[in-house]
Amino acid sequence: MGCIQSVRPKPRFHENFTVLELKASIDSIPTVIDESSSVVLRYRTPYFRATAQVQVPPVVCKEIWTVGWIQACNQMDFYNYYGEEGISSWELPELKDGRILAISDSDGVNYPWYGCTTEMYTIVGPTKRSTTLTVSMNDNFSPSVTWSVPTGTTSSAPLLSSIWRDQRFTTWLVAMNESTAEMVLLRTVRWRMRLAIEVDSKKPLGQRACLVEPLTQEQPEILAKNESIPPNALVKPNANDAQVLIWRPKKGEPVVVIQPKS
């Protein structure tokens, strides 16, 4: 009687994707404040950066596979204080109310991808040999905040007294079959950006704002186990189109200053 040998099942195609290298970091520099405008205060946070090198096995069929970054916002607390007058805030209503767990942070065109240049790489099969590719992305905040209350005019008195912001994101390295929409999660990264700025609007322009914290951001976390992508992270609207600016005066009812684009 012959020997019975166990036969290992052949690995499925997506099981042969290999992440050769993954780097994720936030620049170790403080947020930069710009008071060059008499209408708005501008600031620019350090960049979150992610780069991955991935090896894709030979694509034997006439399939198209894209490897790239998908990002979603999980939390957005963004408040601008105007002394005793009130608070303005940028909000994502469905996220704030807990109706969704995350919202897409796509570029607004190439859903679900974060971007379409260095952020993604497309392989058109069939290919005779494996493909080694690199995809990279970066993200930061560079908004403008009015010195006067957002319902005022450009000639209104500057009353901005502080800015407080805290946002959390999840970024996935993903491979997707463009024909079947099969999606393979390769890596998951979590990161956070915070800032607190104190403002004395009575001081001369150029001397009003001071960064309180943090001088350096906490570094991203590359998860040991992948997290699934919430459905809202893959479709419209993205965070930029869904956000609203609300003015909440100390006296009176809240006012929607900027409506969502979506």
PDB file of C-alpha atoms in Angstrom:
ATOM      1  CA  MET A   1       0.000   0.000   0.000  1.00  0.00           C
ATOM      2  CA  GLY A   2       1.461   3.326  -1.001  1.00  0.00           C
ATOM      3  CA  CYS A   3       2.052   6.265   1.345  1.00  0.00           C
ATOM      4  CA  ILE A   4      -0.730   8.776   1.699  1.00  0.00           C
ATOM      5  CA  GLN A   5       0.610  12.285   1.382  1.00  0.00           C
ATOM      6  CA  SER A   6      -1.277  15.316   2.570  1.00  0.00           C
ATOM      7  CA  VAL A   7      -1.824  17.897  -0.148  1.00  0.00           C
ATOM      8  CA  ARG A   8      -1.777  21.534   0.838  1.00  0.00           C
ATOM      9  CA  PRO A   9      -4.416  23.631  -0.871  1.00  0.00           C
ATOM     10  CA  LYS A  10      -2.938  26.146  -3.270  1.00  0.00           C
ATOM     11  CA  PRO A  11      -2.929  29.660  -1.751  1.00  0.00           C
ATOM     12  CA  ARG A  12      -5.523  31.952  -3.224  1.00  0.00           C
ATOM     13  CA  PHE A  13      -4.199  34.818  -5.321  1.00  0.00           C
ATOM     14  CA  HIS A  14      -4.717  37.549  -2.725  1.00  0.00           C
ATOM     15  CA  GLU A  15      -2.916  35.509  -0.047  1.00  0.00           C
ATOM     16  CA  ASN A  16       0.305  36.013  -2.000  1.00  0.00           C
ATOM     17  CA  PHE A  17       0.314  39.803  -1.630  1.00  0.00           C
ATOM     18  CA  THR A  18       3.362  40.754   0.440  1.00  0.00           C
ATOM     19  CA  VAL A  19       3.956  44.050   2.239  1.00  0.00           C
ATOM     20  CA  LEU A  20       7.724  44.353   2.022  1.00  0.00           C
ATOM     21  CA  GLU A  21       7.929  47.644   3.929  1.00  0.00           C
ATOM     22  CA  LEU A  22       5.538  50.045   5.621  1.00  0.00           C
ATOM     23  CA  LYS A  23       6.350  53.407   7.199  1.00  0.00           C
ATOM     24  CA  ALA A  24       3.929  55.798   8.886  1.00  0.00           C
ATOM     25  CA  SER A  25       4.891  58.966  10.737  1.00  0.00           C
ATOM     26  CA  ILE A  26       3.937  62.542  11.552  1.00  0.00           C
ATOM     27  CA  ASP A  27       6.597  65.210  11.072  1.00  0.00           C
ATOM     28  CA  SER A  28       8.170  66.128  14.413  1.00  0.00           C
ATOM     29  CA  ILE A  29       7.641  69.852  14.027  1.00  0.00           C
ATOM     30  CA  PRO A  30       5.071  72.192  15.617  1.00  0.00           C
ATOM     31  CA  THR A  31       2.037  73.655  13.912  1.00  0.00           C
ATOM     32  CA  VAL A  32       2.892  76.890  12.082  1.00  0.00           C
ATOM     33  CA  ILE A  33       0.686  79.971  12.652  1.00  0.00           C
ATOM     34  CA  ASP A  34       0.254  82.659   9.974  1.00  0.00           C
ATOM     35  CA  GLU A  35      -1.149  86.094  10.914  1.00  0.00           C
ATOM     36  CA  SER A  36      -0.405  87.814   7.611  1.00  0.00           C
ATOM     37  CA  SER A  37      -4.116  88.408   6.892  1.00  0.00           C
ATOM     38  CA  SER A  38      -6.289  90.949   8.705  1.00  0.00           C
ATOM     39  CA  VAL A  39      -9.353  88.818   7.929  1.00  0.00           C
ATOM     40  CA  VAL A  40      -8.325  85.287   8.896  1.00  0.00           C
ATOM     41  CA  LEU A  41      -5.815  83.431  11.024  1.00  0.00           C
ATOM     42  CA  ARG A  42      -4.173  80.586   9.151  1.00  0.00           C
ATOM     43  CA  TYR A  43      -2.289  77.616  10.532  1.00  0.00           C
ATOM     44  CA  ARG A  44      -0.555  74.614   9.020  1.00  0.00           C
ATOM     45  CA  THR A  45      -0.101  71.378  10.943  1.00  0.00           C
ATOM     46  CA  PRO A  46       2.757  68.915  10.381  1.00  0.00           C
ATOM     47  CA  TYR A  47       2.180  66.195   7.786  1.00  0.00           C
ATOM     48  CA  PHE A  48       1.074  62.632   8.374  1.00  0.00           C
ATOM     49  CA  ARG A  49       3.012  60.482   5.908  1.00  0.00           C
ATOM     50  CA  ALA A  50       2.636  56.834   4.916  1.00  0.00           C
ATOM     51  CA  THR A  51       4.659  54.806   2.425  1.00  0.00           C
ATOM     52  CA  ALA A  52       4.407  51.127   1.560  1.00  0.00           C
ATOM     53  CA  GLN A  53       6.273  48.770  -0.723  1.00  0.00           C
ATOM     54  CA  VAL A  54       4.130  45.861  -1.866  1.00  0.00           C
ATOM     55  CA  GLN A  55       4.880  42.785  -3.944  1.00  0.00           C
ATOM     56  CA  VAL A  56       1.987  41.563  -6.075  1.00  0.00           C
ATOM     57  CA  PRO A  57       2.147  38.037  -7.552  1.00  0.00           C
ATOM     58  CA  PRO A  58       1.750  37.484 -11.294  1.00  0.00           C
ATOM     59  CA  VAL A  59      -1.782  38.251 -12.451  1.00  0.00           C
ATOM     60  CA  VAL A  60      -2.642  35.270 -14.642  1.00  0.00           C
ATOM     61  CA  CYS A  61      -6.101  36.445 -15.733  1.00  0.00           C
ATOM     62  CA  LYS A  62      -7.299  39.541 -17.557  1.00  0.00           C
ATOM     63  CA  GLU A  63      -7.887  41.314 -14.267  1.00  0.00           C
ATOM     64  CA  ILE A  64      -7.094  44.804 -13.058  1.00  0.00           C
ATOM     65  CA  TRP A  65      -5.811  45.174  -9.497  1.00  0.00           C
ATOM     66  CA  THR A  66      -5.232  48.480  -7.728  1.00  0.00           C
ATOM     67  CA  VAL A  67      -3.115  48.843  -4.607  1.00  0.00           C
ATOM     68  CA  GLY A  68      -3.448  52.047  -2.651  1.00  0.00           C
ATOM     69  CA  TRP A  69      -4.547  54.008   0.382  1.00  0.00           C
ATOM     70  CA  ILE A  70      -8.077  54.466   1.698  1.00  0.00           C
ATOM     71  CA  GLN A  71      -8.627  56.878   4.585  1.00  0.00           C
ATOM     72  CA  ALA A  72     -11.573  57.694   6.838  1.00  0.00           C
ATOM     73  CA  CYS A  73     -12.186  60.225   9.584  1.00  0.00           C
ATOM     74  CA  ASN A  74     -13.390  58.634  12.843  1.00  0.00           C
ATOM     75  CA  GLN A  75     -13.640  61.750  14.995  1.00  0.00           C
ATOM     76  CA  MET A  76     -13.696  65.502  14.373  1.00  0.00           C
ATOM     77  CA  ASP A  77     -13.773  68.039  17.205  1.00  0.00           C
ATOM     78  CA  PHE A  78     -12.966  71.466  15.772  1.00  0.00           C
ATOM     79  CA  TYR A  79     -13.930  74.528  17.842  1.00  0.00           C
ATOM     80  CA  ASN A  80     -13.140  78.225  17.428  1.00  0.00           C
ATOM     81  CA  TYR A  81     -13.901  80.335  20.504  1.00  0.00           C
ATOM     82  CA  TYR A  82     -14.868  84.016  20.363  1.00  0.00           C
ATOM     83  CA  GLY A  83     -14.696  85.141  23.989  1.00  0.00           C
ATOM     84  CA  GLU A  84     -18.117  85.843  25.468  1.00  0.00           C
ATOM     85  CA  GLU A  85     -19.788  85.941  22.057  1.00  0.00           C
ATOM     86  CA  GLY A  86     -19.910  82.226  21.279  1.00  0.00           C
ATOM     87  CA  ILE A  87     -18.291  79.290  19.496  1.00  0.00           C
ATOM     88  CA  SER A  88     -18.059  78.244  15.871  1.00  0.00           C
ATOM     89  CA  SER A  89     -17.464  74.605  14.990  1.00  0.00           C
ATOM     90  CA  TRP A  90     -16.901  72.512  11.911  1.00  0.00           C
ATOM     91  CA  GLU A  91     -18.983  69.372  12.263  1.00  0.00           C
ATOM     92  CA  LEU A  92     -19.790  66.117  10.488  1.00  0.00           C
ATOM     93  CA  PRO A  93     -23.408  65.674  11.657  1.00  0.00           C
ATOM     94  CA  GLU A  94     -23.798  61.929  11.032  1.00  0.00           C
ATOM     95  CA  LEU A  95     -20.444  61.190  12.653  1.00  0.00           C
ATOM     96  CA  LYS A  96     -21.118  63.468  15.612  1.00  0.00           C
ATOM     97  CA  ASP A  97     -24.548  61.918  16.221  1.00  0.00           C
ATOM     98  CA  GLY A  98     -23.149  58.385  16.083  1.00  0.00           C
ATOM     99  CA  ARG A  99     -25.161  57.412  13.007  1.00  0.00           C
ATOM    100  CA  ILE A 100     -21.951  56.341  11.260  1.00  0.00           C
ATOM    101  CA  LEU A 101     -18.589  55.135  12.599  1.00  0.00           C
ATOM    102  CA  ALA A 102     -16.442  56.841   9.974  1.00  0.00           C
ATOM    103  CA  ILE A 103     -16.671  58.989   6.868  1.00  0.00           C
ATOM    104  CA  SER A 104     -14.614  58.830   3.691  1.00  0.00           C
ATOM    105  CA  ASP A 105     -11.596  61.107   3.424  1.00  0.00           C
ATOM    106  CA  SER A 106     -11.219  60.460  -0.295  1.00  0.00           C
ATOM    107  CA  ASP A 107     -10.140  63.220  -2.666  1.00  0.00           C
ATOM    108  CA  GLY A 108     -13.799  63.453  -3.692  1.00  0.00           C
ATOM    109  CA  VAL A 109     -13.215  62.108  -7.198  1.00  0.00           C
ATOM    110  CA  ASN A 110     -11.527  58.717  -7.060  1.00  0.00           C
ATOM    111  CA  TYR A 111     -13.664  56.942  -4.471  1.00  0.00           C
ATOM    112  CA  PRO A 112     -12.736  55.052  -2.405  1.00  0.00           C
ATOM    113  CA  TRP A 113      -9.075  56.006  -2.853  1.00  0.00           C
ATOM    114  CA  TYR A 114      -7.408  58.836  -0.950  1.00  0.00           C
ATOM    115  CA  GLY A 115      -5.807  60.116  -4.138  1.00  0.00           C
ATOM    116  CA  CYS A 116      -4.848  59.086  -7.669  1.00  0.00           C
ATOM    117  CA  THR A 117      -1.159  59.944  -8.091  1.00  0.00           C
ATOM    118  CA  THR A 118       1.395  58.475  -5.675  1.00  0.00           C
ATOM    119  CA  GLU A 119      -1.464  57.126  -3.525  1.00  0.00           C
ATOM    120  CA  MET A 120      -2.381  54.244  -5.826  1.00  0.00           C
ATOM    121  CA  TYR A 121      -0.852  51.837  -8.338  1.00  0.00           C
ATOM    122  CA  THR A 122      -2.784  49.839 -10.940  1.00  0.00           C
ATOM    123  CA  ILE A 123      -1.686  46.517 -12.437  1.00  0.00           C
ATOM    124  CA  VAL A 124      -3.352  45.293 -15.630  1.00  0.00           C
ATOM    125  CA  GLY A 125      -3.236  41.525 -16.086  1.00  0.00           C
ATOM    126  CA  PRO A 126      -2.137  39.190 -17.318  1.00  0.00           C
ATOM    127  CA  THR A 127       1.437  39.696 -16.083  1.00  0.00           C
ATOM    128  CA  LYS A 128       4.234  37.143 -16.386  1.00  0.00           C
ATOM    129  CA  ARG A 129       6.059  38.020 -13.192  1.00  0.00           C
ATOM    130  CA  SER A 130       5.433  39.588  -9.824  1.00  0.00           C
ATOM    131  CA  THR A 131       5.255  43.376  -9.496  1.00  0.00           C
ATOM    132  CA  THR A 132       6.951  45.363  -6.741  1.00  0.00           C
ATOM    133  CA  LEU A 133       5.348  48.753  -6.255  1.00  0.00           C
ATOM    134  CA  THR A 134       5.414  51.727  -3.910  1.00  0.00           C
ATOM    135  CA  VAL A 135       2.425  53.814  -2.844  1.00  0.00           C
ATOM    136  CA  SER A 136       2.667  56.896  -0.635  1.00  0.00           C
ATOM    137  CA  MET A 137       0.364  59.553   0.778  1.00  0.00           C
ATOM    138  CA  ASN A 138       0.411  62.558   3.079  1.00  0.00           C
ATOM    139  CA  ASP A 139      -2.187  64.640   4.889  1.00  0.00           C
ATOM    140  CA  ASN A 140      -2.298  67.779   7.040  1.00  0.00           C
ATOM    141  CA  PHE A 141      -4.586  70.668   8.001  1.00  0.00           C
ATOM    142  CA  SER A 142      -4.189  74.202   6.649  1.00  0.00           C
ATOM    143  CA  PRO A 143      -7.461  76.061   7.336  1.00  0.00           C
ATOM    144  CA  SER A 144      -8.404  79.710   7.714  1.00  0.00           C
ATOM    145  CA  VAL A 145     -10.286  80.925  10.807  1.00  0.00           C
ATOM    146  CA  THR A 146     -11.944  84.360  10.810  1.00  0.00           C
ATOM    147  CA  TRP A 147     -10.692  86.851  13.395  1.00  0.00           C
ATOM    148  CA  SER A 148     -14.275  88.105  13.842  1.00  0.00           C
ATOM    149  CA  VAL A 149     -17.359  85.979  14.485  1.00  0.00           C
ATOM    150  CA  PRO A 150     -18.251  84.048  11.308  1.00  0.00           C
ATOM    151  CA  THR A 151     -21.626  85.780  10.979  1.00  0.00           C
ATOM    152  CA  GLY A 152     -20.004  89.235  11.002  1.00  0.00           C
ATOM    153  CA  THR A 153     -18.369  91.239   8.224  1.00  0.00           C
ATOM    154  CA  THR A 154     -14.722  91.819   7.358  1.00  0.00           C
ATOM    155  CA  SER A 155     -14.899  95.112   9.251  1.00  0.00           C
ATOM    156  CA  SER A 156     -16.183  93.493  12.463  1.00  0.00           C
ATOM    157  CA  ALA A 157     -13.909  93.606  15.510  1.00  0.00           C
ATOM    158  CA  PRO A 158     -11.495  90.695  15.974  1.00  0.00           C
ATOM    159  CA  LEU A 159     -12.801  88.536  18.834  1.00  0.00           C
ATOM    160  CA  LEU A 160     -11.172  85.154  18.236  1.00  0.00           C
ATOM    161  CA  SER A 161      -9.853  83.913  21.585  1.00  0.00           C
ATOM    162  CA  SER A 162      -8.787  80.289  21.030  1.00  0.00           C
ATOM    163  CA  ILE A 163      -8.839  77.298  18.672  1.00  0.00           C
ATOM    164  CA  TRP A 164      -9.112  73.682  19.751  1.00  0.00           C
ATOM    165  CA  ARG A 165      -8.965  70.743  17.358  1.00  0.00           C
ATOM    166  CA  ASP A 166      -8.781  66.973  17.777  1.00  0.00           C
ATOM    167  CA  GLN A 167      -9.246  64.557  14.873  1.00  0.00           C
ATOM    168  CA  ARG A 168      -8.708  60.820  14.474  1.00  0.00           C
ATOM    169  CA  PHE A 169      -8.242  58.880  11.265  1.00  0.00           C
ATOM    170  CA  THR A 170      -7.854  55.307  10.082  1.00  0.00           C
ATOM    171  CA  THR A 171      -5.795  54.659   6.964  1.00  0.00           C
ATOM    172  CA  TRP A 172      -5.856  51.315   5.174  1.00  0.00           C
ATOM    173  CA  LEU A 173      -3.405  49.857   2.675  1.00  0.00           C
ATOM    174  CA  VAL A 174      -5.685  47.952   0.301  1.00  0.00           C
ATOM    175  CA  ALA A 175      -5.579  45.851  -2.852  1.00  0.00           C
ATOM    176  CA  MET A 176      -8.780  45.812  -4.917  1.00  0.00           C
ATOM    177  CA  ASN A 177      -9.917  43.853  -7.946  1.00  0.00           C
ATOM    178  CA  GLU A 178     -11.439  46.551 -10.142  1.00  0.00           C
ATOM    179  CA  SER A 179     -13.690  44.062 -11.950  1.00  0.00           C
ATOM    180  CA  THR A 180     -15.199  42.224  -8.984  1.00  0.00           C
ATOM    181  CA  ALA A 181     -14.646  44.889  -6.243  1.00  0.00           C
ATOM    182  CA  GLU A 182     -12.954  42.174  -4.156  1.00  0.00           C
ATOM    183  CA  MET A 183     -10.958  44.004  -1.512  1.00  0.00           C
ATOM    184  CA  VAL A 184      -7.897  42.738   0.356  1.00  0.00           C
ATOM    185  CA  LEU A 185      -6.838  44.568   3.525  1.00  0.00           C
ATOM    186  CA  LEU A 186      -3.065  44.606   3.739  1.00  0.00           C
ATOM    187  CA  ARG A 187      -2.392  46.966   6.663  1.00  0.00           C
ATOM    188  CA  THR A 188      -4.256  49.337   8.999  1.00  0.00           C
ATOM    189  CA  VAL A 189      -2.858  52.569  10.464  1.00  0.00           C
ATOM    190  CA  ARG A 190      -4.448  54.803  13.081  1.00  0.00           C
ATOM    191  CA  TRP A 191      -3.376  58.380  13.621  1.00  0.00           C
ATOM    192  CA  ARG A 192      -4.463  61.543  15.385  1.00  0.00           C
ATOM    193  CA  MET A 193      -3.874  65.280  14.965  1.00  0.00           C
ATOM    194  CA  ARG A 194      -4.433  67.716  17.833  1.00  0.00           C
ATOM    195  CA  LEU A 195      -3.832  71.400  18.449  1.00  0.00           C
ATOM    196  CA  ALA A 196      -4.671  74.182  20.883  1.00  0.00           C
ATOM    197  CA  ILE A 197      -4.015  77.836  20.016  1.00  0.00           C
ATOM    198  CA  GLU A 198      -4.566  80.751  22.379  1.00  0.00           C
ATOM    199  CA  VAL A 199      -5.382  84.121  20.822  1.00  0.00           C
ATOM    200  CA  ASP A 200      -5.345  87.664  22.218  1.00  0.00           C
ATOM    201  CA  SER A 201      -7.202  89.633  19.553  1.00  0.00           C
ATOM    202  CA  LYS A 202      -6.447  92.918  21.325  1.00  0.00           C
ATOM    203  CA  LYS A 203      -2.785  92.620  20.415  1.00  0.00           C
ATOM    204  CA  PRO A 204      -1.380  93.895  17.103  1.00  0.00           C
ATOM    205  CA  LEU A 205      -1.671  91.634  14.079  1.00  0.00           C
ATOM    206  CA  GLY A 206       1.313  89.301  14.030  1.00  0.00           C
ATOM    207  CA  GLN A 207       1.472  89.018  17.831  1.00  0.00           C
ATOM    208  CA  ARG A 208      -1.949  87.610  18.665  1.00  0.00           C
ATOM    209  CA  ALA A 209      -1.744  83.808  18.452  1.00  0.00           C
ATOM    210  CA  CYS A 210       0.348  81.297  20.357  1.00  0.00           C
ATOM    211  CA  LEU A 211       0.502  77.518  19.978  1.00  0.00           C
ATOM    212  CA  VAL A 212      -0.203  75.955  23.382  1.00  0.00           C
ATOM    213  CA  GLU A 213       0.013  72.263  22.494  1.00  0.00           C
ATOM    214  CA  PRO A 214       1.201  69.920  21.250  1.00  0.00           C
ATOM    215  CA  LEU A 215       4.670  70.933  20.126  1.00  0.00           C
ATOM    216  CA  THR A 216       5.000  67.486  18.542  1.00  0.00           C
ATOM    217  CA  GLN A 217       2.185  65.105  17.604  1.00  0.00           C
ATOM    218  CA  GLU A 218       1.912  61.518  18.827  1.00  0.00           C
ATOM    219  CA  GLN A 219       3.129  59.080  16.200  1.00  0.00           C
ATOM    220  CA  PRO A 220       0.775  56.828  14.191  1.00  0.00           C
ATOM    221  CA  GLU A 221       0.024  53.260  15.229  1.00  0.00           C
ATOM    222  CA  ILE A 222       0.398  50.406  12.745  1.00  0.00           C
ATOM    223  CA  LEU A 223      -2.055  47.792  13.969  1.00  0.00           C
ATOM    224  CA  ALA A 224      -0.975  44.199  14.453  1.00  0.00           C
ATOM    225  CA  LYS A 225      -4.425  43.058  13.300  1.00  0.00           C
ATOM    226  CA  ASN A 226      -6.321  44.696  10.469  1.00  0.00           C
ATOM    227  CA  GLU A 227      -9.581  46.503  11.129  1.00  0.00           C
ATOM    228  CA  SER A 228     -12.447  46.200   8.667  1.00  0.00           C
ATOM    229  CA  ILE A 229     -13.421  49.252   6.618  1.00  0.00           C
ATOM    230  CA  PRO A 230     -16.817  50.752   7.539  1.00  0.00           C
ATOM    231  CA  PRO A 231     -19.164  51.050   4.514  1.00  0.00           C
ATOM    232  CA  ASN A 232     -19.304  54.855   4.732  1.00  0.00           C
ATOM    233  CA  ALA A 233     -15.527  55.046   4.314  1.00  0.00           C
ATOM    234  CA  LEU A 234     -15.860  53.725   0.764  1.00  0.00           C
ATOM    235  CA  VAL A 235     -18.566  55.943  -0.716  1.00  0.00           C
ATOM    236  CA  LYS A 236     -19.765  59.529  -1.087  1.00  0.00           C
ATOM    237  CA  PRO A 237     -19.838  61.960   0.578  1.00  0.00           C
ATOM    238  CA  ASN A 238     -16.313  62.590   1.762  1.00  0.00           C
ATOM    239  CA  ALA A 239     -15.544  64.591   4.891  1.00  0.00           C
ATOM    240  CA  ASN A 240     -14.829  67.847   3.060  1.00  0.00           C
ATOM    241  CA  ASP A 241     -18.202  67.767   1.278  1.00  0.00           C
ATOM    242  CA  ALA A 242     -20.221  66.673   4.323  1.00  0.00           C
ATOM    243  CA  GLN A 243     -18.893  69.127   6.911  1.00  0.00           C
ATOM    244  CA  VAL A 244     -20.891  72.141   8.095  1.00  0.00           C
ATOM    245  CA  LEU A 245     -19.822  75.301   9.911  1.00  0.00           C
ATOM    246  CA  ILE A 246     -22.144  76.190  12.790  1.00  0.00           C
ATOM    247  CA  TRP A 247     -22.137  79.376  14.876  1.00  0.00           C
ATOM    248  CA  ARG A 248     -23.378  78.910  18.439  1.00  0.00           C
ATOM    249  CA  PRO A 249     -23.800  82.297  20.115  1.00  0.00           C
ATOM    250  CA  LYS A 250     -23.943  82.548  23.909  1.00  0.00           C
ATOM    251  CA  LYS A 251     -27.352  84.173  23.395  1.00  0.00           C
ATOM    252  CA  GLY A 252     -29.687  82.992  20.692  1.00  0.00           C
ATOM    253  CA  GLU A 253     -30.080  79.946  18.467  1.00  0.00           C
ATOM    254  CA  PRO A 254     -27.316  78.174  16.501  1.00  0.00           C
ATOM    255  CA  VAL A 255     -26.837  79.335  12.916  1.00  0.00           C
ATOM    256  CA  VAL A 256     -25.552  77.215  10.018  1.00  0.00           C
ATOM    257  CA  VAL A 257     -22.958  79.460   8.388  1.00  0.00           C
ATOM    258  CA  ILE A 258     -21.741  77.034   5.692  1.00  0.00           C
ATOM    259  CA  GLN A 259     -23.949  74.215   4.432  1.00  0.00           C
ATOM    260  CA  PRO A 260     -22.561  70.820   3.353  1.00  0.00           C
ATOM    261  CA  LYS A 261     -21.641  70.568  -0.311  1.00  0.00           C
ATOM    262  CA  SER A 262     -23.182  67.122  -0.650  1.00  0.00           C
TER     263      SER A 262
END
